[in-house]
Coordinates of N, CA and C in Angstrom, one line a residue:
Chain A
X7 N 13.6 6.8 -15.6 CA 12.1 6.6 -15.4 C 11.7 6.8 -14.0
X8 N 11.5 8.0 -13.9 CA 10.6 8.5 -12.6 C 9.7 7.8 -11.8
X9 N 9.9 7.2 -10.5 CA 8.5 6.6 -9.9 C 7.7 7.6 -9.9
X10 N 6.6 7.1 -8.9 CA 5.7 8.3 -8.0 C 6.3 9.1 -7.3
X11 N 5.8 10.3 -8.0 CA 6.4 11.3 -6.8 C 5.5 12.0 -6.2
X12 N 5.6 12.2 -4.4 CA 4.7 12.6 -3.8 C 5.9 14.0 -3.0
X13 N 4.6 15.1 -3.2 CA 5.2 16.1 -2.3 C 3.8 17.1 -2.0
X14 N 4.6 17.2 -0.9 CA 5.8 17.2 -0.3 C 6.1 16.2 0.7
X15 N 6.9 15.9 1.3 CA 7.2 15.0 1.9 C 6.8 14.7 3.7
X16 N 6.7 15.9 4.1 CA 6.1 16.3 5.2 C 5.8 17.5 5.1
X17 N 4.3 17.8 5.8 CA 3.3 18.8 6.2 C 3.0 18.7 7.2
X18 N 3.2 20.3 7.9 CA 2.4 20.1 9.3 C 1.5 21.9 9.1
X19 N 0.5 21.4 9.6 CA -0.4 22.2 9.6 C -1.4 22.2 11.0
X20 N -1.9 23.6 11.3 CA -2.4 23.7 12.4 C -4.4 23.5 12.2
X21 N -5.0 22.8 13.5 CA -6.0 22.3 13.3 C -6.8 23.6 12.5
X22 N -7.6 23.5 11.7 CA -8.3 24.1 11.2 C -7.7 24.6 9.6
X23 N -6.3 24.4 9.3 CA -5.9 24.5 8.0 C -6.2 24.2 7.0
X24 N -6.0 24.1 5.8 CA -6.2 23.0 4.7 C -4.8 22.7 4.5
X25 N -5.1 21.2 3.7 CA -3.3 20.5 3.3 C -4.0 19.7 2.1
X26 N -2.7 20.2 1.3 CA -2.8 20.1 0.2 C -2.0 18.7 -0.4
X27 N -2.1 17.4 -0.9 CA -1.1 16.6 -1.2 C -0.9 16.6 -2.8
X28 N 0.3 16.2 -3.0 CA 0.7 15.9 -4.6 C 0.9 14.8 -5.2
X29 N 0.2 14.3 -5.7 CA 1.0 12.9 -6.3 C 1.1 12.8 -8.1
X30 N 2.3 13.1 -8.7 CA 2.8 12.8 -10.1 C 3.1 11.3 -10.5
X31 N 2.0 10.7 -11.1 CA 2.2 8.9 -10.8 C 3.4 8.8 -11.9
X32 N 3.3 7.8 -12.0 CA 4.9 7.6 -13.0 C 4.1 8.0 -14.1
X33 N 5.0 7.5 -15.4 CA 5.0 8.6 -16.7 C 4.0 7.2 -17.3
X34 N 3.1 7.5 -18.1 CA 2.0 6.7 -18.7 C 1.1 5.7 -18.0
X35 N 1.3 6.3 -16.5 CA 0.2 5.7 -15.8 C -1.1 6.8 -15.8
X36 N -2.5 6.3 -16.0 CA -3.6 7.0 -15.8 C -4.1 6.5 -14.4
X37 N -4.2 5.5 -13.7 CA -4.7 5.1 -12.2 C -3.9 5.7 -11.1
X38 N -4.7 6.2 -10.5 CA -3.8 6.7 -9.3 C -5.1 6.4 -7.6
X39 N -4.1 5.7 -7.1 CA -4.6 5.1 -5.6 C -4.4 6.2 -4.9
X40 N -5.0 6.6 -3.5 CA -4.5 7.2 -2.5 C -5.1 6.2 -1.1
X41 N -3.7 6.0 -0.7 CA -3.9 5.2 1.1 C -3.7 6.2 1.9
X42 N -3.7 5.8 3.6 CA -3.8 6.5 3.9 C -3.4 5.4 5.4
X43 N -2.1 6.2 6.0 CA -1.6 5.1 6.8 C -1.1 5.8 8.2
X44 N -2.4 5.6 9.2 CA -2.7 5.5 10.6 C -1.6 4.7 11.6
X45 N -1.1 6.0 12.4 CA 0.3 5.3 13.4 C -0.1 3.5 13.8
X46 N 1.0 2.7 13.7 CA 0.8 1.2 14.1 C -0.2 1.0 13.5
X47 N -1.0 1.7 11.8 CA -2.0 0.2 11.6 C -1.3 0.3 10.3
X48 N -2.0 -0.7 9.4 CA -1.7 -1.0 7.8 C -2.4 0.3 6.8
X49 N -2.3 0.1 5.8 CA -2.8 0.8 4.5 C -4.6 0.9 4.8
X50 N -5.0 2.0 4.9 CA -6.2 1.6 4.1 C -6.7 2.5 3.2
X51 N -7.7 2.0 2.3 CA -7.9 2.7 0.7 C -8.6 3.8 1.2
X52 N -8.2 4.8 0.4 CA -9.3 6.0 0.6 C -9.8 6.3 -0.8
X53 N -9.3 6.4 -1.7 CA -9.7 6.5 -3.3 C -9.3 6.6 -4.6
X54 N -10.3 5.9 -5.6 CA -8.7 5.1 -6.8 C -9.5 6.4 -7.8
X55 N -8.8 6.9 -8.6 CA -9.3 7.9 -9.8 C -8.0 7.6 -11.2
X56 N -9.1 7.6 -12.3 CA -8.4 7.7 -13.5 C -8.8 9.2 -13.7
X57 N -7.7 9.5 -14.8 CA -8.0 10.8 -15.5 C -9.3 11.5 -15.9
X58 N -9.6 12.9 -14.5 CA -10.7 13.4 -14.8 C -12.0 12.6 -13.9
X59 N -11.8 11.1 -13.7 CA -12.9 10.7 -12.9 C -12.8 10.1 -11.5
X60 N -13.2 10.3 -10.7 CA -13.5 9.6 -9.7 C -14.1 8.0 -9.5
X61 N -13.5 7.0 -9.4 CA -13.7 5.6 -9.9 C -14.3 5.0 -8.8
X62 N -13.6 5.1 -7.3 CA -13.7 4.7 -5.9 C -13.6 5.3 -5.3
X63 N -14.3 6.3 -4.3 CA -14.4 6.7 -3.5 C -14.9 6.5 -1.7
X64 N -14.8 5.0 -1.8 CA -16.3 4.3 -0.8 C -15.0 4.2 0.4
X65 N -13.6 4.7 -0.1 CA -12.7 5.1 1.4 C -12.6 6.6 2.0
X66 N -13.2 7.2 1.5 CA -13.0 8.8 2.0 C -13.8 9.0 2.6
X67 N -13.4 9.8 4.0 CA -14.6 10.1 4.9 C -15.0 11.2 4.1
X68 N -16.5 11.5 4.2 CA -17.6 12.1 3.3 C -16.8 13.5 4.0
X69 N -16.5 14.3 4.7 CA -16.4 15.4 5.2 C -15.6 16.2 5.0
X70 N -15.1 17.0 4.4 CA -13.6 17.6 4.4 C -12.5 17.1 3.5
X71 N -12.6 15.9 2.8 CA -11.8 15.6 2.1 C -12.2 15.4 0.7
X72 N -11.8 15.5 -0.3 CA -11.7 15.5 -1.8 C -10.4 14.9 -2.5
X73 N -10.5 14.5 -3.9 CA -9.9 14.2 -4.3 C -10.1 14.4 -6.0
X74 N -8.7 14.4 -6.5 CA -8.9 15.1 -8.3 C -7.9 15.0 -9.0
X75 N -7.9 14.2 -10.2 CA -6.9 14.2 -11.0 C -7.0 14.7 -12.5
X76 N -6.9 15.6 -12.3 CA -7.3 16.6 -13.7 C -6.6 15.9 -14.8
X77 N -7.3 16.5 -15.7 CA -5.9 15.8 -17.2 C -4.6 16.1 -17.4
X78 N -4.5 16.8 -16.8 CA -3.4 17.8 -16.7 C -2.8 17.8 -15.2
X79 N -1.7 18.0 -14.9 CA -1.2 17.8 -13.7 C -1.3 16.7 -12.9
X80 N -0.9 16.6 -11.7 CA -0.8 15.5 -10.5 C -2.4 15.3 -10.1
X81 N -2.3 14.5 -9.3 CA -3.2 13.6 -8.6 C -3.3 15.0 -7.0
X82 N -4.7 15.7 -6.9 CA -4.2 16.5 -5.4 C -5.4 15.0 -4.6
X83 N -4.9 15.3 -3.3 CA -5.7 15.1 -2.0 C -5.9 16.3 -1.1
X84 N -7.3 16.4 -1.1 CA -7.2 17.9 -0.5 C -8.2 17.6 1.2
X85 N -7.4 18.0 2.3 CA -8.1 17.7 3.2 C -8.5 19.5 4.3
X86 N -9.5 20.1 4.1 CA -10.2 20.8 4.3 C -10.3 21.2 6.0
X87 N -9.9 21.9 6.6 CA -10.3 22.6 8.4 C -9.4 20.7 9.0
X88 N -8.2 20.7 9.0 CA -7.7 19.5 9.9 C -7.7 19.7 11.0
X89 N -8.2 18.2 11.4 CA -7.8 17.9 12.8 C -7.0 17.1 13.0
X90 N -6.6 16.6 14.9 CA -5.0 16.4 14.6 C -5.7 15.0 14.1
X91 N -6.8 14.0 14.0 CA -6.8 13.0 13.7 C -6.6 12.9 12.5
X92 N -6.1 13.7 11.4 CA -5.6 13.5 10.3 C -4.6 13.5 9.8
X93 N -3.8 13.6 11.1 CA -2.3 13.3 11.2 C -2.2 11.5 10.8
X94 N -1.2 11.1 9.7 CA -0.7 10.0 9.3 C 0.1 10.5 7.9
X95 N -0.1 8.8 7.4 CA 1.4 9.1 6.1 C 0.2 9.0 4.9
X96 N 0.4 9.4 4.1 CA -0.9 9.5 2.3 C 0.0 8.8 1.9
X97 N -0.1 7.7 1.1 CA 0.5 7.1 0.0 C -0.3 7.3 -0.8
X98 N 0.4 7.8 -2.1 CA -0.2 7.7 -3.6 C 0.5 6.3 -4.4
X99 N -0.4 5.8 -5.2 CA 0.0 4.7 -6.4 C -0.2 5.1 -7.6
X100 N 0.5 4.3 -8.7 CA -0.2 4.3 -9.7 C 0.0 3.2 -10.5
X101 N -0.6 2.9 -11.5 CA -0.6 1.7 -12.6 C -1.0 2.1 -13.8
X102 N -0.7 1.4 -14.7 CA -0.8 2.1 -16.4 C -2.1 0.8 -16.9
X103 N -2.5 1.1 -17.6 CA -3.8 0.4 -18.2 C -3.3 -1.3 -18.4
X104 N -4.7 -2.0 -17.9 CA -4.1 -3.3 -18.2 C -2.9 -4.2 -19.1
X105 N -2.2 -4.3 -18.2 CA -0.7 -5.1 -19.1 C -0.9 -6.3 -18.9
X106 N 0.4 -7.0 -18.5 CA 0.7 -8.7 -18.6 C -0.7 -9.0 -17.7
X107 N -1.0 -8.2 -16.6 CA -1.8 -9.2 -15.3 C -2.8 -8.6 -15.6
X108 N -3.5 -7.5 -15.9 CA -5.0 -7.1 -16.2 C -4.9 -6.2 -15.4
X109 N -6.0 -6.2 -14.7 CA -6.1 -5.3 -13.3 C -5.7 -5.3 -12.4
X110 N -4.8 -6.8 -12.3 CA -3.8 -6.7 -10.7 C -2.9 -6.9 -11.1
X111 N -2.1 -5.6 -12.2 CA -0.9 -5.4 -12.1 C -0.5 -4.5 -11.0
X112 N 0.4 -4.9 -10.7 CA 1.1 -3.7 -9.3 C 1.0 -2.7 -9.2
X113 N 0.6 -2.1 -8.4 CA 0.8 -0.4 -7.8 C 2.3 -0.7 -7.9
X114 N 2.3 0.8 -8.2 CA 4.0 1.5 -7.8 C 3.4 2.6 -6.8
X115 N 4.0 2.7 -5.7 CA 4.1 3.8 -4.9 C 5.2 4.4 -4.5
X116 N 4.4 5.4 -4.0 CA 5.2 7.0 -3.7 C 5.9 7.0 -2.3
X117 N 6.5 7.7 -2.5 CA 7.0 7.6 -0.6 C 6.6 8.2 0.5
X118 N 5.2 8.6 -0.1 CA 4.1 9.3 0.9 C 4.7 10.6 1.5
X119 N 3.5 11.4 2.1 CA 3.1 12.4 2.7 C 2.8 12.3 4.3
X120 N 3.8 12.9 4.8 CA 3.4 12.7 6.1 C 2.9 14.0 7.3
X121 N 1.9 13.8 7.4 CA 0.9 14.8 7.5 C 0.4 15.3 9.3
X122 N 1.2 16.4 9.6 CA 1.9 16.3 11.3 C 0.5 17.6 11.3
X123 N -0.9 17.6 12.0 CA -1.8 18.4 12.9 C -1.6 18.8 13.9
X124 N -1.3 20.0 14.0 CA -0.5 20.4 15.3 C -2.1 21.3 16.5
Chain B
X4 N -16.5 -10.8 0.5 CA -15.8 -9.5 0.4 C -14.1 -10.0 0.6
X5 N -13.5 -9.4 0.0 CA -11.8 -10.3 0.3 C -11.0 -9.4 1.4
X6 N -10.4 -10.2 2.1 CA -9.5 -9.9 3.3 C -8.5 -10.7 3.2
X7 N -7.0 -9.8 3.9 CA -5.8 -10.1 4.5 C -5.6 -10.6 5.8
X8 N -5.3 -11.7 6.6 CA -5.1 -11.6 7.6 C -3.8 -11.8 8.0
X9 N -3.0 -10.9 8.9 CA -1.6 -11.5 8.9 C -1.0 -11.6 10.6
X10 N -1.0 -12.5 10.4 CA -1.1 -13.5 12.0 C -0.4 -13.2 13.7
X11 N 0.6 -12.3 12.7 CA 1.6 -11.8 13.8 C 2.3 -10.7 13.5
X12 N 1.5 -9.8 14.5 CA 2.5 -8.1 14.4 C 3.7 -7.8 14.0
X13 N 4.3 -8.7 15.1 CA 5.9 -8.9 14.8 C 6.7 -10.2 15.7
X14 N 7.6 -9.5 14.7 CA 8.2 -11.0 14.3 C 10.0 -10.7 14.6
X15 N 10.5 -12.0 15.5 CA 11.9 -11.4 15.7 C 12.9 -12.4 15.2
X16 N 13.6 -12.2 14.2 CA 14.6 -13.2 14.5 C 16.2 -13.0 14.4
X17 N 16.7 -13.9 14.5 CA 18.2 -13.7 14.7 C 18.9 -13.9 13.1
X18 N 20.0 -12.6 12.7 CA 20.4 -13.0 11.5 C 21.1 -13.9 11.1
X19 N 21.2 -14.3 10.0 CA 21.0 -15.8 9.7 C 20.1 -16.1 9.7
X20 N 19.4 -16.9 10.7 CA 18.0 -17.7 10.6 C 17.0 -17.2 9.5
X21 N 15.9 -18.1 9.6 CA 14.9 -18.5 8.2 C 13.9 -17.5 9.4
X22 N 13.2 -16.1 8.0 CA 12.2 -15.7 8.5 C 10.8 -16.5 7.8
X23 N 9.9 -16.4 8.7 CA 8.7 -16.4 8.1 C 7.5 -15.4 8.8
X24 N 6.8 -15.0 8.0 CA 5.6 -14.2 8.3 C 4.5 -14.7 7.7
X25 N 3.3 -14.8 8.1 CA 2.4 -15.8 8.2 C 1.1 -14.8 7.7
X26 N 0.8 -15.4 6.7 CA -0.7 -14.6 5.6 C -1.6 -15.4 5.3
X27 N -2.8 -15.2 5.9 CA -4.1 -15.9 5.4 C -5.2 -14.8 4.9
X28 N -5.3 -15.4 3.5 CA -6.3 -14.6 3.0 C -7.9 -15.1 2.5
X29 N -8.9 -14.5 2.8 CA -10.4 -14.7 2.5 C -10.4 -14.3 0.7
X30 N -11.3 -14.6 0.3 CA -11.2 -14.8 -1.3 C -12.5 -15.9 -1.7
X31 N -13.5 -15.1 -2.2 CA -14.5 -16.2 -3.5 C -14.2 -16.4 -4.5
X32 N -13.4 -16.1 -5.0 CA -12.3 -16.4 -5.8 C -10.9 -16.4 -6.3
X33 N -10.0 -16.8 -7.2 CA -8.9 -17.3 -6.8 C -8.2 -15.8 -7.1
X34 N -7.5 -15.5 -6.0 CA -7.0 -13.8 -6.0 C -5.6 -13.7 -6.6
X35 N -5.3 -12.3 -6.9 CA -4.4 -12.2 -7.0 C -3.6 -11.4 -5.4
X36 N -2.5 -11.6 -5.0 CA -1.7 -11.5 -3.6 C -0.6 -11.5 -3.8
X37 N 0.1 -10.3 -2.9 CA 1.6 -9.3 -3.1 C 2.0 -9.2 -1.9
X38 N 3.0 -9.0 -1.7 CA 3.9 -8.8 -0.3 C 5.0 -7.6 -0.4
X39 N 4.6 -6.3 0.2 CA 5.2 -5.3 -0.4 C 5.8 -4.9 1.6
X40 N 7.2 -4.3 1.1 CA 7.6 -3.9 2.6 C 7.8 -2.6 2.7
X41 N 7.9 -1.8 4.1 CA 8.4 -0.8 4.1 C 9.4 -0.3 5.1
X42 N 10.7 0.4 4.5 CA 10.9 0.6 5.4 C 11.1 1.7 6.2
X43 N 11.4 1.9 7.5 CA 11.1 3.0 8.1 C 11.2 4.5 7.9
X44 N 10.4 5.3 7.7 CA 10.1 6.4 6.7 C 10.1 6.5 5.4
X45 N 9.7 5.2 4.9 CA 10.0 5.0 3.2 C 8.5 4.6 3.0
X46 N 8.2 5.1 1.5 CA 7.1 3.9 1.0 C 7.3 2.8 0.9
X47 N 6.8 2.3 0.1 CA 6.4 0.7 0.4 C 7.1 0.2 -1.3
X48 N 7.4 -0.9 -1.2 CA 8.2 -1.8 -2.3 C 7.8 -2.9 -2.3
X49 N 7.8 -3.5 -3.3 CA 7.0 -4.2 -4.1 C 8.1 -5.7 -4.0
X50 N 7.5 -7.0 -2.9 CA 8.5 -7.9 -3.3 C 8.2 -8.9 -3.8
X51 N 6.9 -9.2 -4.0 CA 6.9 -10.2 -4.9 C 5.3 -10.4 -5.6
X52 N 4.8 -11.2 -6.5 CA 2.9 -11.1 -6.7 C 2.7 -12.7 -7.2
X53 N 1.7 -12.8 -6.5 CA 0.9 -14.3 -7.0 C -0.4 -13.6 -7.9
X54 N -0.3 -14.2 -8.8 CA -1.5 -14.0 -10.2 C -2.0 -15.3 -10.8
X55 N -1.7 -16.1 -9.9 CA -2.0 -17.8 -10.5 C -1.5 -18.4 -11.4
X56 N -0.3 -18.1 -11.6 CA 0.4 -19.0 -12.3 C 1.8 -19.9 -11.7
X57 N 2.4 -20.2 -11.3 CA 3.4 -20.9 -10.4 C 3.2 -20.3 -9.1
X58 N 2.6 -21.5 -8.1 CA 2.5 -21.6 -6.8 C 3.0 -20.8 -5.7
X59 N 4.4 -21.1 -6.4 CA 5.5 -20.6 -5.8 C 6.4 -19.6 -6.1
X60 N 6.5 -18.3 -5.6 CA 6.9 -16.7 -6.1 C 7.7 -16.6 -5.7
X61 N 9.2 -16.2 -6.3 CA 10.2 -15.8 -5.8 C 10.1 -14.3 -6.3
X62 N 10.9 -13.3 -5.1 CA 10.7 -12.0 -5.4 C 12.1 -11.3 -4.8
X63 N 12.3 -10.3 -4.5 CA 13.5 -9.8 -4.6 C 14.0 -9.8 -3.3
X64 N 15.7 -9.8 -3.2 CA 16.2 -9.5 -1.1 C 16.2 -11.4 -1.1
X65 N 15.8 -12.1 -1.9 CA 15.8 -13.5 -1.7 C 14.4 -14.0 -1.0
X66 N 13.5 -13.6 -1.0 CA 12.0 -14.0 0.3 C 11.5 -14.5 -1.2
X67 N 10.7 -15.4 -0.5 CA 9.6 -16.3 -1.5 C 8.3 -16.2 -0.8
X68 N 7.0 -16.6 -1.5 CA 6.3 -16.8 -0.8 C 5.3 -18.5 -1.9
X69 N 4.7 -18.5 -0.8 CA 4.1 -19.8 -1.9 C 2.4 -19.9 -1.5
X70 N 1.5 -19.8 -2.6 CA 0.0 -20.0 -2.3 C -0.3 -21.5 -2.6
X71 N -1.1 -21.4 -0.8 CA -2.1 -22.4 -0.9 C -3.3 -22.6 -0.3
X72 N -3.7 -23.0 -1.5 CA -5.0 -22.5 -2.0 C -5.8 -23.5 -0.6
X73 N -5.7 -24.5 -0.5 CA -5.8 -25.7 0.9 C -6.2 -24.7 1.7
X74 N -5.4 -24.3 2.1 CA -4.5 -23.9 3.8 C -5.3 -21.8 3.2
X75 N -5.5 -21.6 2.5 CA -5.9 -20.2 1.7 C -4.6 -19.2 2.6
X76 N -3.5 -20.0 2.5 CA -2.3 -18.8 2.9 C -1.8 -18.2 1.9
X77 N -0.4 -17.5 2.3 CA 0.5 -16.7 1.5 C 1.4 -16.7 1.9
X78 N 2.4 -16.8 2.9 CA 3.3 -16.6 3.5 C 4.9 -16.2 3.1
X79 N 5.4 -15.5 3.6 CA 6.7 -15.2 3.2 C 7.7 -15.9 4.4
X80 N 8.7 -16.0 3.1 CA 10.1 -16.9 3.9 C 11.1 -16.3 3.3
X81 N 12.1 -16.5 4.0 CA 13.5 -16.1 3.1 C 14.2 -17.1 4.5
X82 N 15.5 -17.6 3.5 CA 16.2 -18.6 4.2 C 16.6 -18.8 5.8
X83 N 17.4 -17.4 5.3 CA 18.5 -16.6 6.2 C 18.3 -15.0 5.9
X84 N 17.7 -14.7 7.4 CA 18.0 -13.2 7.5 C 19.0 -12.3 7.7
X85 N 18.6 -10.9 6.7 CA 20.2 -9.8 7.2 C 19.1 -8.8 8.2
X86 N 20.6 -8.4 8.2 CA 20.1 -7.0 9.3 C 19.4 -5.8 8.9
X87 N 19.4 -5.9 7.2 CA 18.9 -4.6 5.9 C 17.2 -5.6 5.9
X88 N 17.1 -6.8 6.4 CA 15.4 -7.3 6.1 C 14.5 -6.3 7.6
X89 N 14.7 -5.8 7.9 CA 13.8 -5.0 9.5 C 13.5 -4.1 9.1
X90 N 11.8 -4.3 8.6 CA 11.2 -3.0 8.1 C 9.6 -3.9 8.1
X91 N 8.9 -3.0 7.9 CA 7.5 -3.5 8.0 C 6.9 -4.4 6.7
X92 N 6.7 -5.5 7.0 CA 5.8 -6.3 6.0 C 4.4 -6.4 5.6
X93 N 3.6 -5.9 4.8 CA 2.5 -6.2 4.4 C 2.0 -7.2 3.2
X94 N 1.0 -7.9 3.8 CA 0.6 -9.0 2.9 C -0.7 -8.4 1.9
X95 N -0.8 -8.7 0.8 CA -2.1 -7.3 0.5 C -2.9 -8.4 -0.9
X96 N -4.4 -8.5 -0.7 CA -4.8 -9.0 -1.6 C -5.4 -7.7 -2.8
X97 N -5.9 -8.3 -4.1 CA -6.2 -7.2 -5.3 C -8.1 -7.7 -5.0
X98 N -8.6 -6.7 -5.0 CA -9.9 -6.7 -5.4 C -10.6 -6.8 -7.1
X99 N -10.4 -8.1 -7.7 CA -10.4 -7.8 -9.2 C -11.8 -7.0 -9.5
X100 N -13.3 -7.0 -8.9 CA -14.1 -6.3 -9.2 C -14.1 -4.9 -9.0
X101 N -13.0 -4.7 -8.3 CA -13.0 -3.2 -7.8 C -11.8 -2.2 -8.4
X102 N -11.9 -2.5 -9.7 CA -10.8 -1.9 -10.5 C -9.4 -2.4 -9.8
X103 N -8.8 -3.4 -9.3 CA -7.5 -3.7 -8.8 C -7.6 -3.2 -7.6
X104 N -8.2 -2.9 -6.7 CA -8.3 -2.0 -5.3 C -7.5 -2.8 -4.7
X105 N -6.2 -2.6 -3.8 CA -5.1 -3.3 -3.0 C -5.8 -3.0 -2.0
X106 N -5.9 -4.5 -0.6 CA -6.5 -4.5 0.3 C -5.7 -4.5 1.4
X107 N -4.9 -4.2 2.3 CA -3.9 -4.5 3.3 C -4.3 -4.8 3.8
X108 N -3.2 -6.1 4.6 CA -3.2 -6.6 6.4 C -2.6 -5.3 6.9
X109 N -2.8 -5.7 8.1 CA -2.3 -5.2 9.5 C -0.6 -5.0 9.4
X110 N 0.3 -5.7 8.6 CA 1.1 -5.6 9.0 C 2.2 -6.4 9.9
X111 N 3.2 -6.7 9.3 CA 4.3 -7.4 10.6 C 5.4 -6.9 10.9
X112 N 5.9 -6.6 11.9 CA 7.4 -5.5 11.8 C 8.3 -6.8 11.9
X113 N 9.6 -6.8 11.0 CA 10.0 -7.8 11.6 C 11.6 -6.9 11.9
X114 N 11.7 -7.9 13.0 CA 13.2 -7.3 13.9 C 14.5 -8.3 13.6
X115 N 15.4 -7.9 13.4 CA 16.8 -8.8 12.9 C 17.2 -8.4 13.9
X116 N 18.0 -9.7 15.0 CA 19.0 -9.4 15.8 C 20.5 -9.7 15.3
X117 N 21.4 -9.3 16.1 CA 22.9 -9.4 15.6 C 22.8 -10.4 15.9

């Protein structure tokens, strides 16, 4: 049983590139989280999507970044003309439809994306 | 609006000794709260979850943590530290109105001396 799998593992890309992230949440999960984790600070949310919709978005800076989980395939994060301030690590999550806890069943995450702006 | 707070960046102790890392959380209601670690260049792992049913959570590596609701902490302990517990700790509360949104602290690194 496959966790999250996030690839690539590291990206480096020069300022003005696009970077592309992947996240395949485990197998019969439809939620998928994306964090987004800043040298020396904690997690913070950038955006939760179930299949085909955008649910939370109220963490993504409005500019250059997007996010999409088709029905079909992985979870992308797509970050548009980088700068080096978008160097950090992407964690992707996921969770499967309310179980034993409801909606605070656990994320499972990925072992993130680490994302080097050169 | 719910927040983590977690009291001390880092944290050193000697192996053997009892770690603790110290979590207060804000909450209008009674939350649900997880202690997931990471370690260095790894994602993050899941050690243990309060969802309001026994106070007191035991989770994996031997760390506990126990909610009180009083004191509105969370804190993790484990007896006796090894030298495989030195990796970063996060205390993380769930946003139940916000589809489960996981909220993170800041973080504690903790350091095991020989």
């Amino acid at each position: 049983n496959a966790g999250v799998m996030q690839n690539p593992r590291h990206l480096v890309r020069r300022r003005g590139q696009e970077a592309r992230l992947r996240c395949s949440p485990m197998k019969g999960h439809s939620h998928v989280y994306w964090y987004r984790q800043l040298p020396e600070e904690g997690l913070k949310f950038m955006v939760y999507l179930q299949k085909e919709n955008i649910i939370d978005e109220s963490g993504m800076p409005k500019e250059r970044f997007s996010a999409e989980f088709p029905k079909e395939g992985p979870s992308i994060l797509r970050i548009q003309q980088v700068v080096r301030g978008d160097s950090a690590a992407y964690f992707c999550a996921s969770r499967g439809l309310a179980g034993v806890y409801g909606n605070n069943s656990p994320l499972h995450f990925g072992n993130g994306t680490r994302l080097t702006v050169t | 609006a719910q927040s983590v707070t977690q009291l001390d960046s880092h944290v050193s102790v000697s192996e053997g000794t009892p770690v603790l890392l110290r979590c207060n959380y804000s909450s209008s209601y009674s939350p649900s709260l997880f202690w997931y670690v990471q370690h260095p260049n790894k994602g993050l792992q899941l050690l243990l979850k309060y969802t309001s049913a026994a106070t007191l959570v035991k989770g994996i590596n031997g760390f506990e943590a126990e909610f009180k609701k009083s004191e509105t902490s969370f804190h993790l302990t484990k007896p006796s530290a090894h030298m495989s517990d030195a990796a970063e700790y996060f205390c993380v509360v769930s946003d139940r109105n916000q589809g489960g949104k996981l909220i993170f602290g800041q973080g504690t690194e903790l350091s095991v001396k020989p």
